[in-house]
Amino acid sequence: MAVFDVYIKKIAEYIAAMRAGGKQVRTFDCPGDPERLLNGLPVRVGPGAGSGIVLRGDTFAELGSPEAGSCAFPLWTQNVGLVKDGRITLIGPDILESKGASLPFGQILIAAGAKLSEKEHSVLDESQYVSDQIEGYMVKSTPGRMWTRISNDAAEKGFGFEVLGKALMGIYKSRAPQIEAMEVVFITSSKEDVRRLDDIAEQVKKISKDIIRETWLARGYDILECTLGWDCGSCPDKVVCDDIKALITVRKKKPGKAKTDRKTPSGKK
Amino acid sequence: MASPGNTKKRLIAVCGKGGTGKTAFTAMMTRVLLDSSKPSKLLLIDADPAMGLPIALGLKVKRTMGQVREEIIKTARGSDKEKKSKLASMLDYMVLEALYETDSFSILAMGRTETLGCFCPVNNLLRDAIETLSRNFDIILIDGEAGVEQINRQVMRRVDTLIIVSDATSRGIQTAALLKKMVQDEQAIQCEKTGLVFNRVQGNEKLLKQAAQEIGLEVFGYIPQDESIAYHDLVGKSILKLPATSPGLTAVRHIVTEHIFK
């Protein structure tokens, strides 16, 4: 499947344009093996390693706050030749150079694997918001937006973009073994530089939405109608979601509301 | 002597009749907690829709939980199905957006809600989010409105200590009696300890103590009429900037050390 290939090429062009425009562009080339990526990191990585929230008083640097702006999306391809395995590209200042700063933030994760397919897309899409898996790294997200903080403790241990990139690649490769090569691009140079990615992000979002919906439809769920398609059996918010769904149902049944012809979660009318 | 810095997590709510000085009291408690030699992670929740606490602390809060609530209801009513399906995952982001953080404490203002109606599931959703957020703090101090039901409904299901603030009037004491009944008999909110604080007291402690005994409430303390507090209120100066020797602040310090963290 080559649906994202054009955007992977556009990201390469974007990096080249940034470099040509005199922006500070750095690259870190890391080993591709997931174990080697995660071994020796100065912070813990894995389920439960994060602390949920990093308060401002404990924050070394903040990335992508609503005021500073952010952009985040994953791309994937079956063409392994499009991706330089283990490469981290950073446009702008690194974390450890930004004590006390609130920087804009762009994060693009690019995965490649001959066996990658739409089935893995949801995993790739969800994994970018690894909110609780990296010690001292807080992630709060809305679709396409990512607001993160790095704690003073994590910074003291040497948490920079090389560490973050390795952790993300390690997590991704562990979750989707079909990934043969992976790159990460971070942008912190300016809000304008992050916003230059908006068009690509919008297109990627539309494609991503269609892939995820089609994948779940094939399993018998319409995720836009029924959030139970998202493995709610293990979701602590299931009761809340059920409440909200019940509320919406009650509202739709109120006298004076137009009746809508909508399908049940199982796909039956 | 116990101090805020070396104790377990504490949830404290302040309520009482309107106009008795709940917000000034909460602001003074904030100052006392911040002055502690071992400062803890402090979360203030302004549960009064009038949002007087940020003003008393000299802060300008831009976003409230009321606005988050509006956004959830608007999304639930709207036609953007993708946004609806992502609502649960967006909630933490929206709550963090509403959290006003300083270097030494954080404040969450509940604010007003425009949309009429109960929307219990939305309240439950937000209360869960607040309870999750509060796990990151050592001390949670809630400035409530007159009653306690709204704290239970929108903020927390339980607190450790409920402080009822009254002025030196029979109406203030009657309201305190009513609140005590709501908590103890009707269980409007779960709480381990309830106490009464008399505010703006002018030398009638003996009578006030007797009145408190009659309604069965322990007196946590008496805050004297303090011109410096009145002045700060008048000119809009932060209560956090009260002189350390302020008689009001001294009384609140005593209440905190002897009744909240003892």
PDB file of N, CA, C and O in Angstrom, chain A residues 73-133:
ATOM      1  N   PHE A  73       1.498  13.260  13.657  1.00  0.00           N
ATOM      2  CA  PHE A  73       0.849  12.209  12.872  1.00  0.00           C
ATOM      3  C   PHE A  73       1.861  11.126  12.516  1.00  0.00           C
ATOM      4  O   PHE A  73       3.049  11.388  12.439  1.00  0.00           O
ATOM      5  N   PRO A  74       1.353   9.895  12.302  1.00  0.00           N
ATOM      6  CA  PRO A  74       2.229   8.818  11.857  1.00  0.00           C
ATOM      7  C   PRO A  74       2.052   8.563  10.352  1.00  0.00           C
ATOM      8  O   PRO A  74       0.985   8.813   9.803  1.00  0.00           O
ATOM      9  N   LEU A  75       3.091   8.081   9.725  1.00  0.00           N
ATOM     10  CA  LEU A  75       3.029   7.681   8.321  1.00  0.00           C
ATOM     11  C   LEU A  75       3.618   6.285   8.218  1.00  0.00           C
ATOM     12  O   LEU A  75       4.510   5.942   8.988  1.00  0.00           O
ATOM     13  N   TRP A  76       3.159   5.514   7.261  1.00  0.00           N
ATOM     14  CA  TRP A  76       3.779   4.209   7.073  1.00  0.00           C
ATOM     15  C   TRP A  76       3.760   3.807   5.597  1.00  0.00           C
ATOM     16  O   TRP A  76       2.949   4.307   4.816  1.00  0.00           O
ATOM     17  N   THR A  77       4.662   2.934   5.267  1.00  0.00           N
ATOM     18  CA  THR A  77       4.790   2.499   3.878  1.00  0.00           C
ATOM     19  C   THR A  77       5.286   1.057   3.829  1.00  0.00           C
ATOM     20  O   THR A  77       5.918   0.587   4.782  1.00  0.00           O
ATOM     21  N   GLN A  78       4.999   0.428   2.718  1.00  0.00           N
ATOM     22  CA  GLN A  78       5.565  -0.918   2.506  1.00  0.00           C
ATOM     23  C   GLN A  78       6.921  -0.824   1.807  1.00  0.00           C
ATOM     24  O   GLN A  78       7.627  -1.817   1.689  1.00  0.00           O
ATOM     25  N   ASN A  79       7.239   0.367   1.350  1.00  0.00           N
ATOM     26  CA  ASN A  79       8.506   0.593   0.642  1.00  0.00           C
ATOM     27  C   ASN A  79       9.602   0.934   1.654  1.00  0.00           C
ATOM     28  O   ASN A  79       9.776   2.090   2.052  1.00  0.00           O
ATOM     29  N   VAL A  80      10.328  -0.082   2.068  1.00  0.00           N
ATOM     30  CA  VAL A  80      11.342   0.094   3.116  1.00  0.00           C
ATOM     31  C   VAL A  80      12.443   1.061   2.676  1.00  0.00           C
ATOM     32  O   VAL A  80      13.051   1.754   3.503  1.00  0.00           O
ATOM     33  N   GLY A  81      12.630   1.164   1.376  1.00  0.00           N
ATOM     34  CA  GLY A  81      13.671   2.053   0.842  1.00  0.00           C
ATOM     35  C   GLY A  81      13.399   3.527   1.107  1.00  0.00           C
ATOM     36  O   GLY A  81      14.309   4.359   1.015  1.00  0.00           O
ATOM     37  N   LEU A  82      12.159   3.855   1.469  1.00  0.00           N
ATOM     38  CA  LEU A  82      11.820   5.275   1.715  1.00  0.00           C
ATOM     39  C   LEU A  82      12.236   5.745   3.114  1.00  0.00           C
ATOM     40  O   LEU A  82      12.194   6.937   3.406  1.00  0.00           O
ATOM     41  N   VAL A  83      12.598   4.791   3.955  1.00  0.00           N
ATOM     42  CA  VAL A  83      12.853   5.143   5.363  1.00  0.00           C
ATOM     43  C   VAL A  83      14.275   4.753   5.778  1.00  0.00           C
ATOM     44  O   VAL A  83      14.724   3.644   5.510  1.00  0.00           O
ATOM     45  N   LYS A  84      14.961   5.677   6.412  1.00  0.00           N
ATOM     46  CA  LYS A  84      16.313   5.408   6.927  1.00  0.00           C
ATOM     47  C   LYS A  84      16.150   4.890   8.359  1.00  0.00           C
ATOM     48  O   LYS A  84      15.817   5.644   9.288  1.00  0.00           O
ATOM     49  N   ASP A  85      16.347   3.601   8.538  1.00  0.00           N
ATOM     50  CA  ASP A  85      16.049   2.975   9.829  1.00  0.00           C
ATOM     51  C   ASP A  85      16.896   3.562  10.971  1.00  0.00           C
ATOM     52  O   ASP A  85      18.115   3.676  10.858  1.00  0.00           O
ATOM     53  N   GLY A  86      16.223   3.930  12.040  1.00  0.00           N
ATOM     54  CA  GLY A  86      16.903   4.411  13.246  1.00  0.00           C
ATOM     55  C   GLY A  86      17.239   5.896  13.233  1.00  0.00           C
ATOM     56  O   GLY A  86      17.834   6.412  14.183  1.00  0.00           O
ATOM     57  N   ARG A  87      16.812   6.601  12.194  1.00  0.00           N
ATOM     58  CA  ARG A  87      17.182   8.024  12.105  1.00  0.00           C
ATOM     59  C   ARG A  87      16.204   8.917  12.870  1.00  0.00           C
ATOM     60  O   ARG A  87      14.977   8.782  12.761  1.00  0.00           O
ATOM     61  N   ILE A  88      16.776   9.819  13.629  1.00  0.00           N
ATOM     62  CA  ILE A  88      15.984  10.847  14.315  1.00  0.00           C
ATOM     63  C   ILE A  88      16.422  12.189  13.739  1.00  0.00           C
ATOM     64  O   ILE A  88      17.621  12.487  13.727  1.00  0.00           O
ATOM     65  N   THR A  89      15.483  12.946  13.232  1.00  0.00           N
ATOM     66  CA  THR A  89      15.796  14.279  12.702  1.00  0.00           C
ATOM     67  C   THR A  89      15.176  15.319  13.621  1.00  0.00           C
ATOM     68  O   THR A  89      13.990  15.228  13.953  1.00  0.00           O
ATOM     69  N   LEU A  90      15.976  16.265  14.030  1.00  0.00           N
ATOM     70  CA  LEU A  90      15.486  17.333  14.911  1.00  0.00           C
ATOM     71  C   LEU A  90      15.686  18.680  14.229  1.00  0.00           C
ATOM     72  O   LEU A  90      16.808  19.049  13.882  1.00  0.00           O
ATOM     73  N   ILE A  91      14.587  19.393  14.048  1.00  0.00           N
ATOM     74  CA  ILE A  91      14.649  20.750  13.482  1.00  0.00           C
ATOM     75  C   ILE A  91      14.343  21.716  14.621  1.00  0.00           C
ATOM     76  O   ILE A  91      13.218  21.760  15.118  1.00  0.00           O
ATOM     77  N   GLY A  92      15.371  22.456  15.047  1.00  0.00           N
ATOM     78  CA  GLY A  92      15.169  23.386  16.164  1.00  0.00           C
ATOM     79  C   GLY A  92      15.912  22.941  17.400  1.00  0.00           C
ATOM     80  O   GLY A  92      16.680  21.973  17.372  1.00  0.00           O
ATOM     81  N   PRO A  93      15.689  23.645  18.505  1.00  0.00           N
ATOM     82  CA  PRO A  93      16.444  23.340  19.725  1.00  0.00           C
ATOM     83  C   PRO A  93      16.073  22.000  20.358  1.00  0.00           C
ATOM     84  O   PRO A  93      14.937  21.546  20.238  1.00  0.00           O
ATOM     85  N   ASP A  94      17.058  21.402  20.999  1.00  0.00           N
ATOM     86  CA  ASP A  94      16.832  20.139  21.713  1.00  0.00           C
ATOM     87  C   ASP A  94      16.273  20.451  23.101  1.00  0.00           C
ATOM     88  O   ASP A  94      16.349  21.593  23.586  1.00  0.00           O
ATOM     89  N   ILE A  95      15.755  19.422  23.755  1.00  0.00           N
ATOM     90  CA  ILE A  95      15.114  19.602  25.064  1.00  0.00           C
ATOM     91  C   ILE A  95      16.096  20.174  26.091  1.00  0.00           C
ATOM     92  O   ILE A  95      15.795  21.154  26.784  1.00  0.00           O
ATOM     93  N   LEU A  96      17.261  19.578  26.154  1.00  0.00           N
ATOM     94  CA  LEU A  96      18.208  19.993  27.198  1.00  0.00           C
ATOM     95  C   LEU A  96      18.778  21.389  26.948  1.00  0.00           C
ATOM     96  O   LEU A  96      19.415  21.963  27.828  1.00  0.00           O
ATOM     97  N   GLU A  97      18.537  21.921  25.774  1.00  0.00           N
ATOM     98  CA  GLU A  97      18.948  23.307  25.485  1.00  0.00           C
ATOM     99  C   GLU A  97      17.821  24.295  25.795  1.00  0.00           C
ATOM    100  O   GLU A  97      17.954  25.487  25.510  1.00  0.00           O
ATOM    101  N   SER A  98      16.707  23.811  26.325  1.00  0.00           N
ATOM    102  CA  SER A  98      15.505  24.641  26.407  1.00  0.00           C
ATOM    103  C   SER A  98      14.907  24.701  27.811  1.00  0.00           C
ATOM    104  O   SER A  98      13.688  24.662  27.978  1.00  0.00           O
ATOM    105  N   LYS A  99      15.748  24.820  28.804  1.00  0.00           N
ATOM    106  CA  LYS A  99      15.261  24.855  30.188  1.00  0.00           C
ATOM    107  C   LYS A  99      14.254  26.001  30.379  1.00  0.00           C
ATOM    108  O   LYS A  99      14.511  27.144  30.028  1.00  0.00           O
ATOM    109  N   GLY A 100      13.091  25.645  30.888  1.00  0.00           N
ATOM    110  CA  GLY A 100      12.063  26.654  31.166  1.00  0.00           C
ATOM    111  C   GLY A 100      11.278  27.104  29.956  1.00  0.00           C
ATOM    112  O   GLY A 100      10.378  27.928  30.077  1.00  0.00           O
ATOM    113  N   ALA A 101      11.587  26.558  28.782  1.00  0.00           N
ATOM    114  CA  ALA A 101      10.931  27.038  27.558  1.00  0.00           C
ATOM    115  C   ALA A 101       9.632  26.291  27.286  1.00  0.00           C
ATOM    116  O   ALA A 101       9.443  25.161  27.715  1.00  0.00           O
ATOM    117  N   SER A 102       8.741  26.971  26.571  1.00  0.00           N
ATOM    118  CA  SER A 102       7.541  26.333  26.047  1.00  0.00           C
ATOM    119  C   SER A 102       7.638  26.422  24.532  1.00  0.00           C
ATOM    120  O   SER A 102       7.440  27.490  23.946  1.00  0.00           O
ATOM    121  N   LEU A 103       7.993  25.316  23.913  1.00  0.00           N
ATOM    122  CA  LEU A 103       8.292  25.312  22.485  1.00  0.00           C
ATOM    123  C   LEU A 103       7.122  24.770  21.663  1.00  0.00           C
ATOM    124  O   LEU A 103       6.370  23.922  22.154  1.00  0.00           O
ATOM    125  N   PRO A 104       6.996  25.220  20.417  1.00  0.00           N
ATOM    126  CA  PRO A 104       6.042  24.543  19.534  1.00  0.00           C
ATOM    127  C   PRO A 104       6.551  23.130  19.273  1.00  0.00           C
ATOM    128  O   PRO A 104       7.731  22.856  19.492  1.00  0.00           O
ATOM    129  N   PHE A 105       5.672  22.260  18.815  1.00  0.00           N
ATOM    130  CA  PHE A 105       6.102  20.863  18.703  1.00  0.00           C
ATOM    131  C   PHE A 105       5.458  20.174  17.511  1.00  0.00           C
ATOM    132  O   PHE A 105       4.234  20.198  17.348  1.00  0.00           O
ATOM    133  N   GLY A 106       6.315  19.594  16.694  1.00  0.00           N
ATOM    134  CA  GLY A 106       5.840  18.726  15.620  1.00  0.00           C
ATOM    135  C   GLY A 106       6.470  17.358  15.811  1.00  0.00           C
ATOM    136  O   GLY A 106       7.651  17.267  16.146  1.00  0.00           O
ATOM    137  N   GLN A 107       5.682  16.318  15.626  1.00  0.00           N
ATOM    138  CA  GLN A 107       6.231  14.960  15.756  1.00  0.00           C
ATOM    139  C   GLN A 107       5.671  14.090  14.623  1.00  0.00           C
ATOM    140  O   GLN A 107       4.463  13.908  14.517  1.00  0.00           O
ATOM    141  N   ILE A 108       6.577  13.604  13.795  1.00  0.00           N
ATOM    142  CA  ILE A 108       6.153  12.738  12.693  1.00  0.00           C
ATOM    143  C   ILE A 108       6.881  11.405  12.832  1.00  0.00           C
ATOM    144  O   ILE A 108       8.110  11.374  12.923  1.00  0.00           O
ATOM    145  N   LEU A 109       6.106  10.350  12.894  1.00  0.00           N
ATOM    146  CA  LEU A 109       6.680   9.013  13.015  1.00  0.00           C
ATOM    147  C   LEU A 109       6.481   8.303  11.683  1.00  0.00           C
ATOM    148  O   LEU A 109       5.359   8.254  11.171  1.00  0.00           O
ATOM    149  N   ILE A 110       7.563   7.788  11.120  1.00  0.00           N
ATOM    150  CA  ILE A 110       7.486   7.148   9.802  1.00  0.00           C
ATOM    151  C   ILE A 110       7.964   5.704   9.923  1.00  0.00           C
ATOM    152  O   ILE A 110       9.114   5.463  10.285  1.00  0.00           O
ATOM    153  N   ALA A 111       7.056   4.777   9.631  1.00  0.00           N
ATOM    154  CA  ALA A 111       7.394   3.354   9.743  1.00  0.00           C
ATOM    155  C   ALA A 111       7.344   2.699   8.365  1.00  0.00           C
ATOM    156  O   ALA A 111       6.561   3.115   7.505  1.00  0.00           O
ATOM    157  N   ALA A 112       8.176   1.701   8.184  1.00  0.00           N
ATOM    158  CA  ALA A 112       8.165   0.970   6.914  1.00  0.00           C
ATOM    159  C   ALA A 112       8.300  -0.524   7.176  1.00  0.00           C
ATOM    160  O   ALA A 112       8.994  -0.943   8.104  1.00  0.00           O
ATOM    161  N   GLY A 113       7.612  -1.297   6.361  1.00  0.00           N
ATOM    162  CA  GLY A 113       7.701  -2.760   6.466  1.00  0.00           C
ATOM    163  C   GLY A 113       6.941  -3.377   5.311  1.00  0.00           C
ATOM    164  O   GLY A 113       5.813  -2.963   5.025  1.00  0.00           O
ATOM    165  N   ALA A 114       7.557  -4.327   4.667  1.00  0.00           N
ATOM    166  CA  ALA A 114       6.924  -4.947   3.499  1.00  0.00           C
ATOM    167  C   ALA A 114       5.582  -5.573   3.869  1.00  0.00           C
ATOM    168  O   ALA A 114       4.676  -5.652   3.042  1.00  0.00           O
ATOM    169  N   LYS A 115       5.461  -6.006   5.148  1.00  0.00           N
ATOM    170  CA  LYS A 115       4.220  -6.667   5.556  1.00  0.00           C
ATOM    171  C   LYS A 115       3.264  -5.731   6.288  1.00  0.00           C
ATOM    172  O   LYS A 115       2.246  -6.182   6.829  1.00  0.00           O
ATOM    173  N   LEU A 116       3.588  -4.465   6.358  1.00  0.00           N
ATOM    174  CA  LEU A 116       2.675  -3.519   7.020  1.00  0.00           C
ATOM    175  C   LEU A 116       1.410  -3.373   6.190  1.00  0.00           C
ATOM    176  O   LEU A 116       1.464  -3.305   4.965  1.00  0.00           O
ATOM    177  N   SER A 117       0.279  -3.309   6.881  1.00  0.00           N
ATOM    178  CA  SER A 117      -0.984  -3.153   6.149  1.00  0.00           C
ATOM    179  C   SER A 117      -1.929  -2.288   6.980  1.00  0.00           C
ATOM    180  O   SER A 117      -1.586  -1.853   8.083  1.00  0.00           O
ATOM    181  N   GLU A 118      -3.127  -2.104   6.445  1.00  0.00           N
ATOM    182  CA  GLU A 118      -4.122  -1.287   7.151  1.00  0.00           C
ATOM    183  C   GLU A 118      -4.403  -1.836   8.546  1.00  0.00           C
ATOM    184  O   GLU A 118      -4.801  -1.095   9.437  1.00  0.00           O
ATOM    185  N   LYS A 119      -4.214  -3.146   8.719  1.00  0.00           N
ATOM    186  CA  LYS A 119      -4.502  -3.760  10.018  1.00  0.00           C
ATOM    187  C   LYS A 119      -3.662  -3.145  11.133  1.00  0.00           C
ATOM    188  O   LYS A 119      -4.079  -3.068  12.280  1.00  0.00           O
ATOM    189  N   GLU A 120      -2.438  -2.748  10.785  1.00  0.00           N
ATOM    190  CA  GLU A 120      -1.543  -2.184  11.815  1.00  0.00           C
ATOM    191  C   GLU A 120      -1.747  -0.672  11.982  1.00  0.00           C
ATOM    192  O   GLU A 120      -1.171  -0.072  12.884  1.00  0.00           O
ATOM    193  N   HIS A 121      -2.546  -0.092  11.110  1.00  0.00           N
ATOM    194  CA  HIS A 121      -2.653   1.371  11.135  1.00  0.00           C
ATOM    195  C   HIS A 121      -3.146   1.903  12.489  1.00  0.00           C
ATOM    196  O   HIS A 121      -2.618   2.887  13.012  1.00  0.00           O
ATOM    197  N   SER A 122      -4.150   1.234  13.061  1.00  0.00           N
ATOM    198  CA  SER A 122      -4.689   1.698  14.352  1.00  0.00           C
ATOM    199  C   SER A 122      -3.613   1.679  15.427  1.00  0.00           C
ATOM    200  O   SER A 122      -3.519   2.603  16.239  1.00  0.00           O
ATOM    201  N   VAL A 123      -2.816   0.617  15.432  1.00  0.00           N
ATOM    202  CA  VAL A 123      -1.734   0.507  16.422  1.00  0.00           C
ATOM    203  C   VAL A 123      -0.749   1.664  16.231  1.00  0.00           C
ATOM    204  O   VAL A 123      -0.342   2.319  17.197  1.00  0.00           O
ATOM    205  N   LEU A 124      -0.401   1.932  14.986  1.00  0.00           N
ATOM    206  CA  LEU A 124       0.549   3.020  14.714  1.00  0.00           C
ATOM    207  C   LEU A 124      -0.053   4.365  15.105  1.00  0.00           C
ATOM    208  O   LEU A 124       0.625   5.221  15.669  1.00  0.00           O
ATOM    209  N   ASP A 125      -1.333   4.532  14.818  1.00  0.00           N
ATOM    210  CA  ASP A 125      -2.000   5.797  15.114  1.00  0.00           C
ATOM    211  C   ASP A 125      -2.092   6.030  16.623  1.00  0.00           C
ATOM    212  O   ASP A 125      -1.801   7.124  17.119  1.00  0.00           O
ATOM    213  N   GLU A 126      -2.461   4.993  17.360  1.00  0.00           N
ATOM    214  CA  GLU A 126      -2.621   5.126  18.809  1.00  0.00           C
ATOM    215  C   GLU A 126      -1.283   5.243  19.539  1.00  0.00           C
ATOM    216  O   GLU A 126      -1.168   5.940  20.539  1.00  0.00           O
ATOM    217  N   SER A 127      -0.269   4.543  19.004  1.00  0.00           N
ATOM    218  CA  SER A 127       1.013   4.475  19.720  1.00  0.00           C
ATOM    219  C   SER A 127       1.726   5.822  19.796  1.00  0.00           C
ATOM    220  O   SER A 127       2.616   6.008  20.622  1.00  0.00           O
ATOM    221  N   GLN A 128       1.362   6.747  18.915  1.00  0.00           N
ATOM    222  CA  GLN A 128       2.072   8.034  18.959  1.00  0.00           C
ATOM    223  C   GLN A 128       1.785   8.806  20.252  1.00  0.00           C
ATOM    224  O   GLN A 128       2.548   9.657  20.660  1.00  0.00           O
ATOM    225  N   TYR A 129       0.635   8.475  20.873  1.00  0.00           N
ATOM    226  CA  TYR A 129       0.309   9.161  22.123  1.00  0.00           C
ATOM    227  C   TYR A 129       0.676   8.256  23.299  1.00  0.00           C
ATOM    228  O   TYR A 129      -0.190   7.776  24.025  1.00  0.00           O
ATOM    229  N   VAL A 130       1.956   7.995  23.472  1.00  0.00           N
ATOM    230  CA  VAL A 130       2.383   7.033  24.505  1.00  0.00           C
ATOM    231  C   VAL A 130       2.385   7.718  25.873  1.00  0.00           C
ATOM    232  O   VAL A 130       3.418   7.946  26.482  1.00  0.00           O
ATOM    233  N   SER A 131       1.176   8.031  26.327  1.00  0.00           N
ATOM    234  CA  SER A 131       1.046   8.921  27.473  1.00  0.00           C
ATOM    235  C   SER A 131       1.650   8.388  28.762  1.00  0.00           C
ATOM    236  O   SER A 131       2.122   9.149  29.580  1.00  0.00           O
ATOM    237  N   ASP A 132       1.619   7.095  28.948  1.00  0.00           N
ATOM    238  CA  ASP A 132       2.043   6.603  30.258  1.00  0.00           C
ATOM    239  C   ASP A 132       3.244   5.668  30.157  1.00  0.00           C
ATOM    240  O   ASP A 132       3.477   4.875  31.040  1.00  0.00           O
ATOM    241  N   GLN A 133       3.980   5.765  29.085  1.00  0.00           N
ATOM    242  CA  GLN A 133       5.012   4.743  28.880  1.00  0.00           C
ATOM    243  C   GLN A 133       6.444   5.246  28.996  1.00  0.00           C
ATOM    244  O   GLN A 133       7.376   4.468  28.842  1.00  0.00           O
TER     245      GLN A 133
END
